[in-house]
Short mmCIF file of C-alpha atoms in Angstrom, two decimals:
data_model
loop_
_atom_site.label_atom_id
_atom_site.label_comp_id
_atom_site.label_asym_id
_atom_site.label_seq_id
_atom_site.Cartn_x
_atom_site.Cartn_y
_atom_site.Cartn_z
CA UNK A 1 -1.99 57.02 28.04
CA UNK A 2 -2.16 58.56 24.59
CA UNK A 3 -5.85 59.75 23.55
CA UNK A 4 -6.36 56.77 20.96
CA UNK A 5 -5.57 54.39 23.46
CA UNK A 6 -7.89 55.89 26.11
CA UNK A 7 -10.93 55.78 23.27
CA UNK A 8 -9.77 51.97 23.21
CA UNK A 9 -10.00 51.36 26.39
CA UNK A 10 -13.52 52.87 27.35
CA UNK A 11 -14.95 51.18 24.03
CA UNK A 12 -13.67 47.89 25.63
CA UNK A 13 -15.45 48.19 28.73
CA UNK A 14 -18.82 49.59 27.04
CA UNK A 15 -18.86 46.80 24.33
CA UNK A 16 -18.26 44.01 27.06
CA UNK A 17 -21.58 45.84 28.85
CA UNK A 18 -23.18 45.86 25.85
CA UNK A 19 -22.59 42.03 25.14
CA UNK A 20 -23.99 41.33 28.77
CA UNK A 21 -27.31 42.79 27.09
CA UNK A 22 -27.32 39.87 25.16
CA UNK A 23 -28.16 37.28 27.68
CA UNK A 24 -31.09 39.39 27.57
CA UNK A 25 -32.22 39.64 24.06
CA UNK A 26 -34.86 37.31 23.22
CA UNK A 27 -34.41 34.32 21.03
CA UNK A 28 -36.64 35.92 18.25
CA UNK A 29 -33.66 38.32 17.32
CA UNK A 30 -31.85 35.14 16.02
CA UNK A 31 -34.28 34.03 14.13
CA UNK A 32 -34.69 37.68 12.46
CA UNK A 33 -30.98 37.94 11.47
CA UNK A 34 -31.98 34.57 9.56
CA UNK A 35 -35.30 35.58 7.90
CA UNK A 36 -34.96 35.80 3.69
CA UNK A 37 -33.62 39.06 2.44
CA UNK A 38 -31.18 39.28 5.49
CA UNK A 39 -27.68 41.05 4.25
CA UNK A 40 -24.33 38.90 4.82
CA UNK A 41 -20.69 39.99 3.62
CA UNK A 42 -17.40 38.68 4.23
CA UNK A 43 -15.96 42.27 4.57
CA UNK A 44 -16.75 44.29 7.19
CA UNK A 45 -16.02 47.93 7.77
CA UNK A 46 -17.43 50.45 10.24
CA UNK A 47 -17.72 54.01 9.25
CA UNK A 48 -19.05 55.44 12.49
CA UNK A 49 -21.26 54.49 15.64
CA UNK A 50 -24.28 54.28 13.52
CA UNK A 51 -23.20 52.86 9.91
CA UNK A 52 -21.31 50.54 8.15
CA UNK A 53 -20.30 48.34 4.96
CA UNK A 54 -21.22 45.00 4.98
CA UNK A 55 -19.81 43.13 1.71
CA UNK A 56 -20.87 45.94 -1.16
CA UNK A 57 -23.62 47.45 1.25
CA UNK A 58 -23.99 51.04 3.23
CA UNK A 59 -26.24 50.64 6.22
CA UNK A 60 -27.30 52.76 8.49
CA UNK A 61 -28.51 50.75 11.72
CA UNK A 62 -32.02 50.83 12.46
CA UNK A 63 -33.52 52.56 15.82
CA UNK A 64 -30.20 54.56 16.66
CA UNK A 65 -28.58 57.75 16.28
CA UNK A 66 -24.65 57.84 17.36
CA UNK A 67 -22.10 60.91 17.78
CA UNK A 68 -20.94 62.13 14.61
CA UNK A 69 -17.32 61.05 13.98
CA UNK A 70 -16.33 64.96 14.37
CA UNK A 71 -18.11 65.26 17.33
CA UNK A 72 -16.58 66.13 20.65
CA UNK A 73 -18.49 66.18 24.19
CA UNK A 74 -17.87 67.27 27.41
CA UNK A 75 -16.93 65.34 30.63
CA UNK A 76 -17.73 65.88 33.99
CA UNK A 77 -14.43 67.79 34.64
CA UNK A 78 -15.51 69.89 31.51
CA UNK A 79 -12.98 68.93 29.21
CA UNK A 80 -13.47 67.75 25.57
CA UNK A 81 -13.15 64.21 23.79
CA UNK A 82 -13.95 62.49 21.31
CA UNK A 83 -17.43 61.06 21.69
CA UNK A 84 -17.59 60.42 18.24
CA UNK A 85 -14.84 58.37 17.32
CA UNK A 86 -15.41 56.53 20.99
CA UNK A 87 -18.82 55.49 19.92
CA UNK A 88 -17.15 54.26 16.32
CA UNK A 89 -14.47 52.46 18.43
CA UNK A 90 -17.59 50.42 20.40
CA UNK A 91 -19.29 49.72 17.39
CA UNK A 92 -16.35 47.83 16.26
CA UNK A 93 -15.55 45.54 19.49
CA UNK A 94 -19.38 44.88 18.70
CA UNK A 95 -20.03 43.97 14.48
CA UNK A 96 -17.68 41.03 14.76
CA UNK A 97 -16.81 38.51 11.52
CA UNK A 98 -20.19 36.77 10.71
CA UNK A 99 -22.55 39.97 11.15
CA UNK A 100 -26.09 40.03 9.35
CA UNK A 101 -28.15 42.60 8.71
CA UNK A 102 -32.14 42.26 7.81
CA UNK A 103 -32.68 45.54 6.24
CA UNK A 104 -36.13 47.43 7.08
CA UNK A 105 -35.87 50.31 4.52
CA UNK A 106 -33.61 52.66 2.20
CA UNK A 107 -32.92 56.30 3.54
CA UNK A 108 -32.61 58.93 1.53
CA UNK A 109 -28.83 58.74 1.08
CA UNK A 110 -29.36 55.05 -0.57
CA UNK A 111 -28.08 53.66 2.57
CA UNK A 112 -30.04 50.12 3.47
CA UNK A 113 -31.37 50.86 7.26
CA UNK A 114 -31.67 47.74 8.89
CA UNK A 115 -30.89 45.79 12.13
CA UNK A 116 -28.05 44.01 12.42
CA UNK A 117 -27.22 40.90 14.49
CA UNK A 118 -23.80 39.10 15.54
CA UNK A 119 -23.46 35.02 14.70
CA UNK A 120 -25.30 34.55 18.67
CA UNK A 121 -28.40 36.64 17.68
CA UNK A 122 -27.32 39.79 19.86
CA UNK A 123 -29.57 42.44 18.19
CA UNK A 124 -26.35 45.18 17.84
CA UNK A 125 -28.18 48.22 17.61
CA UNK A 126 -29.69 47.53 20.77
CA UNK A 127 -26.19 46.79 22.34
CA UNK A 128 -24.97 50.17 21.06
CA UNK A 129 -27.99 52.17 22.80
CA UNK A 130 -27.06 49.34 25.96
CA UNK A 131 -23.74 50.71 26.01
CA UNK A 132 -24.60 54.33 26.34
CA UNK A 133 -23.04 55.26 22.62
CA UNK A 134 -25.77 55.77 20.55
CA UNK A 135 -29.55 57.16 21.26
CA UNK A 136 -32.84 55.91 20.65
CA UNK A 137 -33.94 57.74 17.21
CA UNK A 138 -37.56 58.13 18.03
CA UNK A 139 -38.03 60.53 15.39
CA UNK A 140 -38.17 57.18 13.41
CA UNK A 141 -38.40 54.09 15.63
CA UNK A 142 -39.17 53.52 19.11
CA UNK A 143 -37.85 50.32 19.67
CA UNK A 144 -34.86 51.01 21.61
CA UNK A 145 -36.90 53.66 23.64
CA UNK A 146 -36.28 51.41 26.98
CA UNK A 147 -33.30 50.55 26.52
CA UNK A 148 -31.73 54.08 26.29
CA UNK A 149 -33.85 55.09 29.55
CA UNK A 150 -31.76 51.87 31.23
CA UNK A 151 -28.46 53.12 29.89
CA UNK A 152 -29.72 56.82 31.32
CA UNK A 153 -30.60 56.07 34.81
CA UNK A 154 -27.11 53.66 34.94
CA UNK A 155 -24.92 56.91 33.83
CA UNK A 156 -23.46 54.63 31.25
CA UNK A 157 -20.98 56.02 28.17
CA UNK A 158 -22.38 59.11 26.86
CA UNK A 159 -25.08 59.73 30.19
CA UNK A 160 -22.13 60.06 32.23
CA UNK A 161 -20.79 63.65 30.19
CA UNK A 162 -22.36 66.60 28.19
CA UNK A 163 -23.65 65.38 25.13
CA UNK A 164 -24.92 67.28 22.51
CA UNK A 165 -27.48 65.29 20.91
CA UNK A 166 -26.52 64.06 17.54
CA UNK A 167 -29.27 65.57 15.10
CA UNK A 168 -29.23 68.87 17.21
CA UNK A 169 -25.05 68.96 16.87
CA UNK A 170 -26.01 68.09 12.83
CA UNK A 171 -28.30 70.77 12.85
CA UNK A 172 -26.50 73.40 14.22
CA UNK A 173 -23.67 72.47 12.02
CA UNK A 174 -26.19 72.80 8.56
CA UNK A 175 -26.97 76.07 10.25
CA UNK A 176 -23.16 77.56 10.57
CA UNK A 177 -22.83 76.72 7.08
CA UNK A 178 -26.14 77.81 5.63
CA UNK A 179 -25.46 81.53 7.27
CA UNK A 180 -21.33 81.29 5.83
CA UNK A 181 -23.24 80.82 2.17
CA UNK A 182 -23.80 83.32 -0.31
CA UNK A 183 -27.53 83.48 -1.10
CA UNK A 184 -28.49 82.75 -4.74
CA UNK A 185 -30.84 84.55 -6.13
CA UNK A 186 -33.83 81.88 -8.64
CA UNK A 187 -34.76 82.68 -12.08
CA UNK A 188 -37.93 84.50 -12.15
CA UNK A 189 -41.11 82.17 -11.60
CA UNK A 190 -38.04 79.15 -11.50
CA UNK A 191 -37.44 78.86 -7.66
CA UNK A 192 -37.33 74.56 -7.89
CA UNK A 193 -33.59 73.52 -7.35
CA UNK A 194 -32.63 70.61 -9.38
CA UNK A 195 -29.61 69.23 -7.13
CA UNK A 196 -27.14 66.36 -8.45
CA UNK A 197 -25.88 64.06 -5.05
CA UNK A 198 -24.88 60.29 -4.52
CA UNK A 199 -28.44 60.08 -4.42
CA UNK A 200 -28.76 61.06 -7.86
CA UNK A 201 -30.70 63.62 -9.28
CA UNK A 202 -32.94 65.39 -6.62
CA UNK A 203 -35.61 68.40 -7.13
CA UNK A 204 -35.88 70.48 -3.66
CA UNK A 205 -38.95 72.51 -3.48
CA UNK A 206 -38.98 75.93 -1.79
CA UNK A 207 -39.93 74.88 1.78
CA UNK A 208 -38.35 71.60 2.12
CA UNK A 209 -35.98 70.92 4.66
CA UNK A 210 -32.90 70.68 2.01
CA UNK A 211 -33.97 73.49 0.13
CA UNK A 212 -31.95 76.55 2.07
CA UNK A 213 -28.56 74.57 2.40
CA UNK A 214 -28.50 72.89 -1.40
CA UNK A 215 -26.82 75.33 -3.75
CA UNK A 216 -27.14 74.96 -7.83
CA UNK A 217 -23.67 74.30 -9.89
CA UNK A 218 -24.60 74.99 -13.70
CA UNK A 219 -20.78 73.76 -14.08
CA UNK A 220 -22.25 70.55 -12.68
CA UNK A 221 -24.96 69.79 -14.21
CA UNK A 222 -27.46 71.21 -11.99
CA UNK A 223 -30.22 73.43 -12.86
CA UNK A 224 -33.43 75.39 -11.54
CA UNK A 225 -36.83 74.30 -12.65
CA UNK A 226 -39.79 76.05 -13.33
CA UNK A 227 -42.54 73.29 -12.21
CA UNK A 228 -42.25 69.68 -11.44
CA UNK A 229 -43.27 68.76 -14.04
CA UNK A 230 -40.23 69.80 -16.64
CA UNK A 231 -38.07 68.55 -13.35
CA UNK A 232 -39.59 65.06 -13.80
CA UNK A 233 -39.41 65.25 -17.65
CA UNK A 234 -35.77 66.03 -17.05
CA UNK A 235 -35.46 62.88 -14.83
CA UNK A 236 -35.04 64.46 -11.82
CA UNK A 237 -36.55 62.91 -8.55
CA UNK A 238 -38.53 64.69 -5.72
CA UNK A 239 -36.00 65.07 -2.45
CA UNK A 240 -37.47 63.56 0.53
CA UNK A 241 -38.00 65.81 3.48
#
């Protein structure tokens, strides 16, 4: 059984768990996926195991944190696969034609964050932390907090290998390529790094949690700043974090 297939085949079996959470979910989570302001689209497209494009819309599901599409874990035999692409794989069996999405806020990527519901009402964010391929994100939600300690105890999906938890594998990856960078060296008395991203046009402050890892391009477009103020009279924006 090629590798592709296998990731097929354990997404299967997870997604079917997942939908068994569904009998569960109460009847309120229908009725959310049908309050005003809820997100419908026609196209569907799943980037990874916690994101994906509904009609024109990026949205990063509410609650959850799944394996980075690059990310590899290891079994219980101590060999490698692909976590990340398996948790992608169970997303999809899940976000079937006639998903909706009631968003809850906008990250700082621009991406809608919101839960998202199949046509019964199954709350699918839930179903992917049921079906042991995402996490609970309580660094920003706590709703799903039960649910992964269910999917723990059970040994489901990623509880049954060696995961590296997704924002610590991020991390570590920001910090490989922060120490393969070559420092640059501020203006005098002009340390505020005016950064251009799909965000748009971001000021990092020394301090913040971008500031280290975001490098200025003059070529660009970007530029340092000397006080917030002459960033925000530039247009510029104050990153998040």
């Amino acid at each position: 059984m090629g590798e592709r297939t296998a990731i097929e085949v354990q997404a299967g079996g997870q997604a079917a768990k997942a939908r068994q959470f569904a009998s569960n979910t109460p009847p309120k989570a229908a009725q959310k996926s049908s309050q005003p302001g809820s997100i419908y689209g026609k196209k569907l497209r799943v980037v990874d195991g916690d994101t994906l494009v509904l009609g024109e819309v990026r949205i990063r599901l509410f609650g959850i944190d799944a394996p980075e599409l690059s990310q590899t874990c290891g079994d219980m035999q101590g060999a490698f696969w692909g976590c990340g692409a398996w948790s992608k794989a169970v997303l999809e069996r899940l976000a079937q034609p006639g998903l909706s999405c009631a968003p809850k806020d906008i990250d700082r990527y621009g991406r809608t964050v919101a839960v998202c519901y199949d046509p019964k009402g199954m709350d699918v964010n839930a179903a992917m932390v049921a079906a042991g391929a995402a996490y609970a994100y309580v660094k920003y939600a706590k709703d799903y907090v039960e649910t992964e300690q269910d999917a723990r105890a059970d040994g489901i999906g990623l509880w049954r290998a060696a995961v590296t938890p997704p924002a610590q594998f991020r991390a570590d990856k920001r910090a490989t390529q922060l120490a393969s960078m070559p420092v640059q060296t501020p203006p005098e008395g002009c340390a505020i790094k005016g950064n251009i991203s799909k965000s748009g046009k971001l000021y990092h402050l020394p301090g913040g949690r971008w500031y280290e890892g975001t490098r200025i391009s003059p070529a660009s477009g970007e530029r340092w700043f000397c006080s917030e103020g002459d960033a925000l009279a530039a247009g510029w924006r104050r990153a998040q974090g």
